[in-house]
Amino acid sequence: MRSRRADAVLAAFAWAAALGVTVVLALIVFELLRHGAGRLDWAFLTTAPRNAGREGGIGPILASTGLILAVTMAVALPLGLATAVFLTELTRRGGVFGRLVQLSLDGLAAVPSIVFGLFGNAFFCKTLGLGFSILSGGLTLACMVLPILIRTTEEGLRAVPPETRNAASALAYSRSATLWHLLLPAAAPAVIVGLVLGLGRAIAETAALVYTSGYVDRMPESLMDSGRSLSIHIFDLSMNVAGGDATAYATSLTLILVLLTINALASVTARRVLERRLSV
Amino acid sequence: MKCDGGVCIVFDVPFICVENLSVSYASRPALEALSLNVPSCSITAIIGPSGCGKSSLLACLNRLTDDVPGSRVGGRIRIGELEVLDPKTDVLALRRRVGMVFQKPTPFPLSIWKNMALTLAQHGIKDRALVAETIEGALRDVGLWHEVKDRLGTSALALSGGQQQRLCIARAIALKPDVILLDEPCSALDPIASGVVEAHIKELRRRFTVVIVTHNLAQARRVSDLTALLWTTDGVGRLVEHGPTAQLFSGPRHPITSAYLEGRHG
């Protein structure tokens, strides 16, 4: 009898917890819709902000955000894949250099984003002379996203059964062919998960970007221009601009929509990858 | 020598010569002083209890031991005129000549067609007509063509275990190797699928030199021309007896062999 009651309590608790989580998300979305939906239209997404963002739209901010993320991914994806391949395929598990790389990745993952911001400012903006620019911001975020991307890719590659490697080896596949045709496609879903997680972290970032990409809200003309990201815009509107709340909510809503779009695109891509591998 | 078509077993002309082979993993010896001749276009069964070095012997023949960290191989192996263990030997060229099929079917997570075509492409066979012809031929050789010809674009993982194993054999023979190594190819299959695979293994002898590791004595007796028994003594695998299968099974010379065949050992 006692164990049955314990089961009931456990089940009730689990239900309540799950319900609580759902309610929190629903509340956030509800609040965003209530305050922001009124302002969200095509003009808002395409026009420039006016009057410090109280009026007008977020066109240049969307463009800057897109460019920053593009730089981040263009740098993080090849570096991340190469490092994961190095860790799984080229070093033995437990080797000294492999362990060193793993250790620095763990360290990197634990660094607070404000520290990335200061580092980015010192290294990319000043030492490399890139100044407050989309390029500096993108590179800083790339450093932040790398550990996530490498870890998920590594997991994906390690999950490929050893039989696949043996069979490829016995059929005289070269190492690079095995990697390119068999291992990386098998790890692709994991890579995509890593990308989504990384993009999620990058798009949410304010602290690392304030010092690197800056907060100029004009339409960027090149990667060397300063550009304001969506989250910095939200921060600025709600903290520094009296009467900017409505735009802040609408911008937050946009940010959530962008994230959902990235998620949807990622799962479509993952399915495409799987289908393409089966075609004749 | 290579055979075309007809069965021609020339027992005194070895195609694979293993001389004084020794294998160790992380300084722990697994196989010692093993010498064995395998004639061309025959089936040689390697039998023996678990851990006696059967699979290690196979792995030396296509240098899959290279992939095992800490492994050391000594002695000499010739396949035809090729010095297998010579560090200068091109391993990829060797593995093209010496195909291998594993205990667990290992189709790649690709379509049936791509499993074959990708492998052929690895070896520079990309001409569409030739690829199609080779794939059909190899799949016919293992009796799989009429079972899969309408769904070549579907996942190889959706095939049954026996079909997967035959696909793996087809994938190996599509490269037209001289030697096929089979590492307990039927032990993960049900008896019916196992029977089908076995029937096709017998056919392979017409064109390839086959070395098969098996736990199944009845299977060794049914399919092989020659049988070699490996045994662990003092913690190291050694060759106990080697000879024509019929002779070895009817009149074993070594007491370990007779005990093992009668099921008193191993």
PDB file of N, CA and C in Angstrom, chain A residues 92 160-161 163-178 181-182 185-186 274-280, chain B residues 62 64 67 69 92 95-96 98 100 102 104 106 108-111 113-115 118-119 122-123 152-155 171-172 175:
ATOM      1  N   ARG A  92      43.910   8.994 -30.401  1.00  0.00           N
ATOM      2  CA  ARG A  92      43.367   7.911 -29.607  1.00  0.00           C
ATOM      3  C   ARG A  92      42.720   8.498 -28.376  1.00  0.00           C
ATOM      4  N   VAL A 160      28.571   6.347 -34.386  1.00  0.00           N
ATOM      5  CA  VAL A 160      28.629   5.470 -35.565  1.00  0.00           C
ATOM      6  C   VAL A 160      29.231   4.139 -35.120  1.00  0.00           C
ATOM      7  N   PRO A 161      28.533   3.016 -35.377  1.00  0.00           N
ATOM      8  CA  PRO A 161      29.052   1.739 -34.875  1.00  0.00           C
ATOM      9  C   PRO A 161      30.427   1.418 -35.445  1.00  0.00           C
ATOM     10  N   GLU A 163      31.553  -1.208 -36.438  1.00  0.00           N
ATOM     11  CA  GLU A 163      31.460  -2.115 -37.585  1.00  0.00           C
ATOM     12  C   GLU A 163      31.528  -1.352 -38.905  1.00  0.00           C
ATOM     13  N   THR A 164      30.935  -0.146 -38.918  1.00  0.00           N
ATOM     14  CA  THR A 164      30.951   0.639 -40.155  1.00  0.00           C
ATOM     15  C   THR A 164      32.387   0.971 -40.544  1.00  0.00           C
ATOM     16  N   ARG A 165      33.192   1.365 -39.557  1.00  0.00           N
ATOM     17  CA  ARG A 165      34.586   1.698 -39.855  1.00  0.00           C
ATOM     18  C   ARG A 165      35.347   0.456 -40.318  1.00  0.00           C
ATOM     19  N   ASN A 166      35.134  -0.673 -39.612  1.00  0.00           N
ATOM     20  CA  ASN A 166      35.809  -1.915 -40.000  1.00  0.00           C
ATOM     21  C   ASN A 166      35.450  -2.325 -41.408  1.00  0.00           C
ATOM     22  N   ALA A 167      34.137  -2.292 -41.704  1.00  0.00           N
ATOM     23  CA  ALA A 167      33.683  -2.720 -43.020  1.00  0.00           C
ATOM     24  C   ALA A 167      34.280  -1.824 -44.094  1.00  0.00           C
ATOM     25  N   ALA A 168      34.284  -0.514 -43.854  1.00  0.00           N
ATOM     26  CA  ALA A 168      34.843   0.413 -44.837  1.00  0.00           C
ATOM     27  C   ALA A 168      36.333   0.148 -45.016  1.00  0.00           C
ATOM     28  N   SER A 169      36.999  -0.118 -43.898  1.00  0.00           N
ATOM     29  CA  SER A 169      38.421  -0.398 -43.948  1.00  0.00           C
ATOM     30  C   SER A 169      38.686  -1.662 -44.768  1.00  0.00           C
ATOM     31  N   ALA A 170      37.882  -2.698 -44.527  1.00  0.00           N
ATOM     32  CA  ALA A 170      38.072  -3.968 -45.233  1.00  0.00           C
ATOM     33  C   ALA A 170      37.743  -3.831 -46.718  1.00  0.00           C
ATOM     34  N   LEU A 171      36.886  -2.873 -47.073  1.00  0.00           N
ATOM     35  CA  LEU A 171      36.566  -2.659 -48.485  1.00  0.00           C
ATOM     36  C   LEU A 171      37.516  -1.651 -49.111  1.00  0.00           C
ATOM     37  N   ALA A 172      38.610  -1.369 -48.386  1.00  0.00           N
ATOM     38  CA  ALA A 172      39.668  -0.487 -48.888  1.00  0.00           C
ATOM     39  C   ALA A 172      39.181   0.921 -49.158  1.00  0.00           C
ATOM     40  N   TYR A 173      38.242   1.412 -48.346  1.00  0.00           N
ATOM     41  CA  TYR A 173      37.897   2.831 -48.425  1.00  0.00           C
ATOM     42  C   TYR A 173      39.058   3.610 -47.819  1.00  0.00           C
ATOM     43  N   SER A 174      39.396   4.731 -48.445  1.00  0.00           N
ATOM     44  CA  SER A 174      40.404   5.575 -47.825  1.00  0.00           C
ATOM     45  C   SER A 174      39.779   6.240 -46.603  1.00  0.00           C
ATOM     46  N   ARG A 175      40.646   6.744 -45.731  1.00  0.00           N
ATOM     47  CA  ARG A 175      40.153   7.356 -44.515  1.00  0.00           C
ATOM     48  C   ARG A 175      39.231   8.534 -44.801  1.00  0.00           C
ATOM     49  N   SER A 176      39.645   9.344 -45.784  1.00  0.00           N
ATOM     50  CA  SER A 176      38.841  10.533 -46.067  1.00  0.00           C
ATOM     51  C   SER A 176      37.509  10.139 -46.698  1.00  0.00           C
ATOM     52  N   ALA A 177      37.498   9.080 -47.521  1.00  0.00           N
ATOM     53  CA  ALA A 177      36.243   8.649 -48.131  1.00  0.00           C
ATOM     54  C   ALA A 177      35.297   8.113 -47.057  1.00  0.00           C
ATOM     55  N   THR A 178      35.846   7.338 -46.110  1.00  0.00           N
ATOM     56  CA  THR A 178      35.024   6.823 -45.011  1.00  0.00           C
ATOM     57  C   THR A 178      34.399   7.983 -44.254  1.00  0.00           C
ATOM     58  N   HIS A 181      31.861  10.028 -46.816  1.00  0.00           N
ATOM     59  CA  HIS A 181      30.666   9.356 -47.314  1.00  0.00           C
ATOM     60  C   HIS A 181      29.880   8.612 -46.244  1.00  0.00           C
ATOM     61  N   LEU A 182      30.567   8.195 -45.170  1.00  0.00           N
ATOM     62  CA  LEU A 182      29.882   7.353 -44.192  1.00  0.00           C
ATOM     63  C   LEU A 182      29.755   8.002 -42.821  1.00  0.00           C
ATOM     64  N   PRO A 185      27.939  11.927 -42.880  1.00  0.00           N
ATOM     65  CA  PRO A 185      26.487  11.845 -43.092  1.00  0.00           C
ATOM     66  C   PRO A 185      25.773  11.223 -41.897  1.00  0.00           C
ATOM     67  N   ALA A 186      26.399  10.202 -41.301  1.00  0.00           N
ATOM     68  CA  ALA A 186      25.762   9.572 -40.141  1.00  0.00           C
ATOM     69  C   ALA A 186      25.707  10.545 -38.969  1.00  0.00           C
ATOM     70  N   LEU A 274      18.847  12.664 -44.714  1.00  0.00           N
ATOM     71  CA  LEU A 274      18.562  11.232 -44.623  1.00  0.00           C
ATOM     72  C   LEU A 274      17.995  10.705 -45.936  1.00  0.00           C
ATOM     73  N   GLU A 275      17.093  11.487 -46.548  1.00  0.00           N
ATOM     74  CA  GLU A 275      16.482  11.036 -47.805  1.00  0.00           C
ATOM     75  C   GLU A 275      17.519  10.938 -48.916  1.00  0.00           C
ATOM     76  N   ARG A 276      18.397  11.946 -48.969  1.00  0.00           N
ATOM     77  CA  ARG A 276      19.376  11.999 -50.047  1.00  0.00           C
ATOM     78  C   ARG A 276      20.316  10.794 -49.981  1.00  0.00           C
ATOM     79  N   ARG A 277      20.584  10.331 -48.772  1.00  0.00           N
ATOM     80  CA  ARG A 277      21.501   9.207 -48.627  1.00  0.00           C
ATOM     81  C   ARG A 277      20.894   7.927 -49.161  1.00  0.00           C
ATOM     82  N   LEU A 278      19.568   7.894 -49.221  1.00  0.00           N
ATOM     83  CA  LEU A 278      18.928   6.660 -49.669  1.00  0.00           C
ATOM     84  C   LEU A 278      18.714   6.628 -51.175  1.00  0.00           C
ATOM     85  N   SER A 279      18.796   7.798 -51.829  1.00  0.00           N
ATOM     86  CA  SER A 279      18.471   7.818 -53.251  1.00  0.00           C
ATOM     87  C   SER A 279      19.475   6.966 -54.026  1.00  0.00           C
ATOM     88  N   VAL A 280      19.042   6.507 -55.181  1.00  0.00           N
ATOM     89  CA  VAL A 280      19.865   5.613 -56.001  1.00  0.00           C
ATOM     90  C   VAL A 280      21.098   6.335 -56.514  1.00  0.00           C
TER      91      VAL A 280
ATOM     92  N   ASN B  62      44.297  -9.430 -44.441  1.00  0.00           N
ATOM     93  CA  ASN B  62      44.061  -8.167 -45.162  1.00  0.00           C
ATOM     94  C   ASN B  62      44.584  -6.970 -44.356  1.00  0.00           C
ATOM     95  N   LEU B  64      43.949  -5.897 -41.504  1.00  0.00           N
ATOM     96  CA  LEU B  64      43.019  -5.143 -40.687  1.00  0.00           C
ATOM     97  C   LEU B  64      43.626  -4.936 -39.300  1.00  0.00           C
ATOM     98  N   ASP B  67      44.662  -1.495 -38.092  1.00  0.00           N
ATOM     99  CA  ASP B  67      43.718  -0.561 -37.467  1.00  0.00           C
ATOM    100  C   ASP B  67      43.618  -0.754 -35.958  1.00  0.00           C
ATOM    101  N   PRO B  69      45.096  -0.510 -32.453  1.00  0.00           N
ATOM    102  CA  PRO B  69      46.228   0.104 -31.770  1.00  0.00           C
ATOM    103  C   PRO B  69      46.949  -0.917 -30.889  1.00  0.00           C
ATOM    104  N   LEU B  92      45.619  -0.490 -49.327  1.00  0.00           N
ATOM    105  CA  LEU B  92      44.337  -0.369 -50.025  1.00  0.00           C
ATOM    106  C   LEU B  92      44.273  -1.344 -51.203  1.00  0.00           C
ATOM    107  N   ARG B  95      43.709  -4.814 -49.799  1.00  0.00           N
ATOM    108  CA  ARG B  95      42.335  -5.060 -49.349  1.00  0.00           C
ATOM    109  C   ARG B  95      41.373  -5.160 -50.519  1.00  0.00           C
ATOM    110  N   ARG B  96      41.752  -4.582 -51.644  1.00  0.00           N
ATOM    111  CA  ARG B  96      40.913  -4.776 -52.809  1.00  0.00           C
ATOM    112  C   ARG B  96      41.022  -6.220 -53.296  1.00  0.00           C
ATOM    113  N   VAL B  98      41.799  -8.750 -51.308  1.00  0.00           N
ATOM    114  CA  VAL B  98      41.376  -9.651 -50.237  1.00  0.00           C
ATOM    115  C   VAL B  98      40.122  -9.087 -49.573  1.00  0.00           C
ATOM    116  N   MET B 100      36.528  -9.040 -47.352  1.00  0.00           N
ATOM    117  CA  MET B 100      36.211  -9.605 -46.042  1.00  0.00           C
ATOM    118  C   MET B 100      34.747  -9.373 -45.688  1.00  0.00           C
ATOM    119  N   PHE B 102      32.077  -9.797 -42.317  1.00  0.00           N
ATOM    120  CA  PHE B 102      32.146  -9.934 -40.864  1.00  0.00           C
ATOM    121  C   PHE B 102      30.996 -10.764 -40.302  1.00  0.00           C
ATOM    122  N   LYS B 104      28.767  -9.907 -37.919  1.00  0.00           N
ATOM    123  CA  LYS B 104      27.531  -9.134 -37.933  1.00  0.00           C
ATOM    124  C   LYS B 104      27.419  -8.480 -39.310  1.00  0.00           C
ATOM    125  N   THR B 106      27.243  -5.916 -42.067  1.00  0.00           N
ATOM    126  CA  THR B 106      27.663  -4.518 -41.934  1.00  0.00           C
ATOM    127  C   THR B 106      27.285  -3.693 -43.151  1.00  0.00           C
ATOM    128  N   PHE B 108      26.191  -0.470 -45.061  1.00  0.00           N
ATOM    129  CA  PHE B 108      26.255   0.938 -44.687  1.00  0.00           C
ATOM    130  C   PHE B 108      24.833   1.490 -44.640  1.00  0.00           C
ATOM    131  N   PRO B 109      24.593   2.506 -43.825  1.00  0.00           N
ATOM    132  CA  PRO B 109      23.237   3.061 -43.735  1.00  0.00           C
ATOM    133  C   PRO B 109      22.885   3.867 -44.983  1.00  0.00           C
ATOM    134  N   LEU B 110      22.940   3.212 -46.119  1.00  0.00           N
ATOM    135  CA  LEU B 110      22.657   3.853 -47.402  1.00  0.00           C
ATOM    136  C   LEU B 110      21.689   2.937 -48.145  1.00  0.00           C
ATOM    137  N   SER B 111      21.312   3.325 -49.362  1.00  0.00           N
ATOM    138  CA  SER B 111      20.456   2.446 -50.146  1.00  0.00           C
ATOM    139  C   SER B 111      21.262   1.219 -50.575  1.00  0.00           C
ATOM    140  N   TRP B 113      21.637   0.132 -53.542  1.00  0.00           N
ATOM    141  CA  TRP B 113      22.447   0.520 -54.698  1.00  0.00           C
ATOM    142  C   TRP B 113      23.703   1.258 -54.269  1.00  0.00           C
ATOM    143  N   LYS B 114      23.533   2.225 -53.350  1.00  0.00           N
ATOM    144  CA  LYS B 114      24.692   3.041 -52.957  1.00  0.00           C
ATOM    145  C   LYS B 114      25.721   2.229 -52.195  1.00  0.00           C
ATOM    146  N   ASN B 115      25.271   1.222 -51.436  1.00  0.00           N
ATOM    147  CA  ASN B 115      26.209   0.333 -50.771  1.00  0.00           C
ATOM    148  C   ASN B 115      27.193  -0.247 -51.780  1.00  0.00           C
ATOM    149  N   LEU B 118      28.950   3.038 -54.213  1.00  0.00           N
ATOM    150  CA  LEU B 118      29.948   3.840 -53.500  1.00  0.00           C
ATOM    151  C   LEU B 118      31.254   3.050 -53.373  1.00  0.00           C
ATOM    152  N   THR B 119      31.107   1.740 -53.087  1.00  0.00           N
ATOM    153  CA  THR B 119      32.281   0.884 -52.958  1.00  0.00           C
ATOM    154  C   THR B 119      33.027   0.789 -54.287  1.00  0.00           C
ATOM    155  N   GLN B 122      34.897   3.935 -55.033  1.00  0.00           N
ATOM    156  CA  GLN B 122      36.143   4.024 -54.271  1.00  0.00           C
ATOM    157  C   GLN B 122      37.311   3.463 -55.052  1.00  0.00           C
ATOM    158  N   HIS B 123      37.006   2.511 -55.932  1.00  0.00           N
ATOM    159  CA  HIS B 123      38.071   1.865 -56.683  1.00  0.00           C
ATOM    160  C   HIS B 123      38.064   2.312 -58.137  1.00  0.00           C
ATOM    161  N   LEU B 152      16.077  -1.139 -55.191  1.00  0.00           N
ATOM    162  CA  LEU B 152      17.508  -0.858 -55.010  1.00  0.00           C
ATOM    163  C   LEU B 152      17.743   0.486 -54.336  1.00  0.00           C
ATOM    164  N   GLY B 153      16.737   1.375 -54.435  1.00  0.00           N
ATOM    165  CA  GLY B 153      16.902   2.709 -53.849  1.00  0.00           C
ATOM    166  C   GLY B 153      16.469   2.790 -52.397  1.00  0.00           C
ATOM    167  N   THR B 154      16.064   1.660 -51.827  1.00  0.00           N
ATOM    168  CA  THR B 154      15.631   1.712 -50.430  1.00  0.00           C
ATOM    169  C   THR B 154      16.774   1.320 -49.502  1.00  0.00           C
ATOM    170  N   SER B 155      16.588   1.622 -48.228  1.00  0.00           N
ATOM    171  CA  SER B 155      17.666   1.429 -47.269  1.00  0.00           C
ATOM    172  C   SER B 155      18.088  -0.033 -47.148  1.00  0.00           C
ATOM    173  N   ARG B 171      28.909  -7.048 -52.025  1.00  0.00           N
ATOM    174  CA  ARG B 171      29.703  -5.821 -52.023  1.00  0.00           C
ATOM    175  C   ARG B 171      31.191  -6.169 -52.098  1.00  0.00           C
ATOM    176  N   ALA B 172      31.562  -7.243 -51.411  1.00  0.00           N
ATOM    177  CA  ALA B 172      32.969  -7.649 -51.417  1.00  0.00           C
ATOM    178  C   ALA B 172      33.361  -8.251 -52.759  1.00  0.00           C
ATOM    179  N   LEU B 175      34.166  -6.199 -56.183  1.00  0.00           N
ATOM    180  CA  LEU B 175      35.503  -5.657 -56.443  1.00  0.00           C
ATOM    181  C   LEU B 175      36.408  -6.698 -57.104  1.00  0.00           C
TER     182      LEU B 175
END
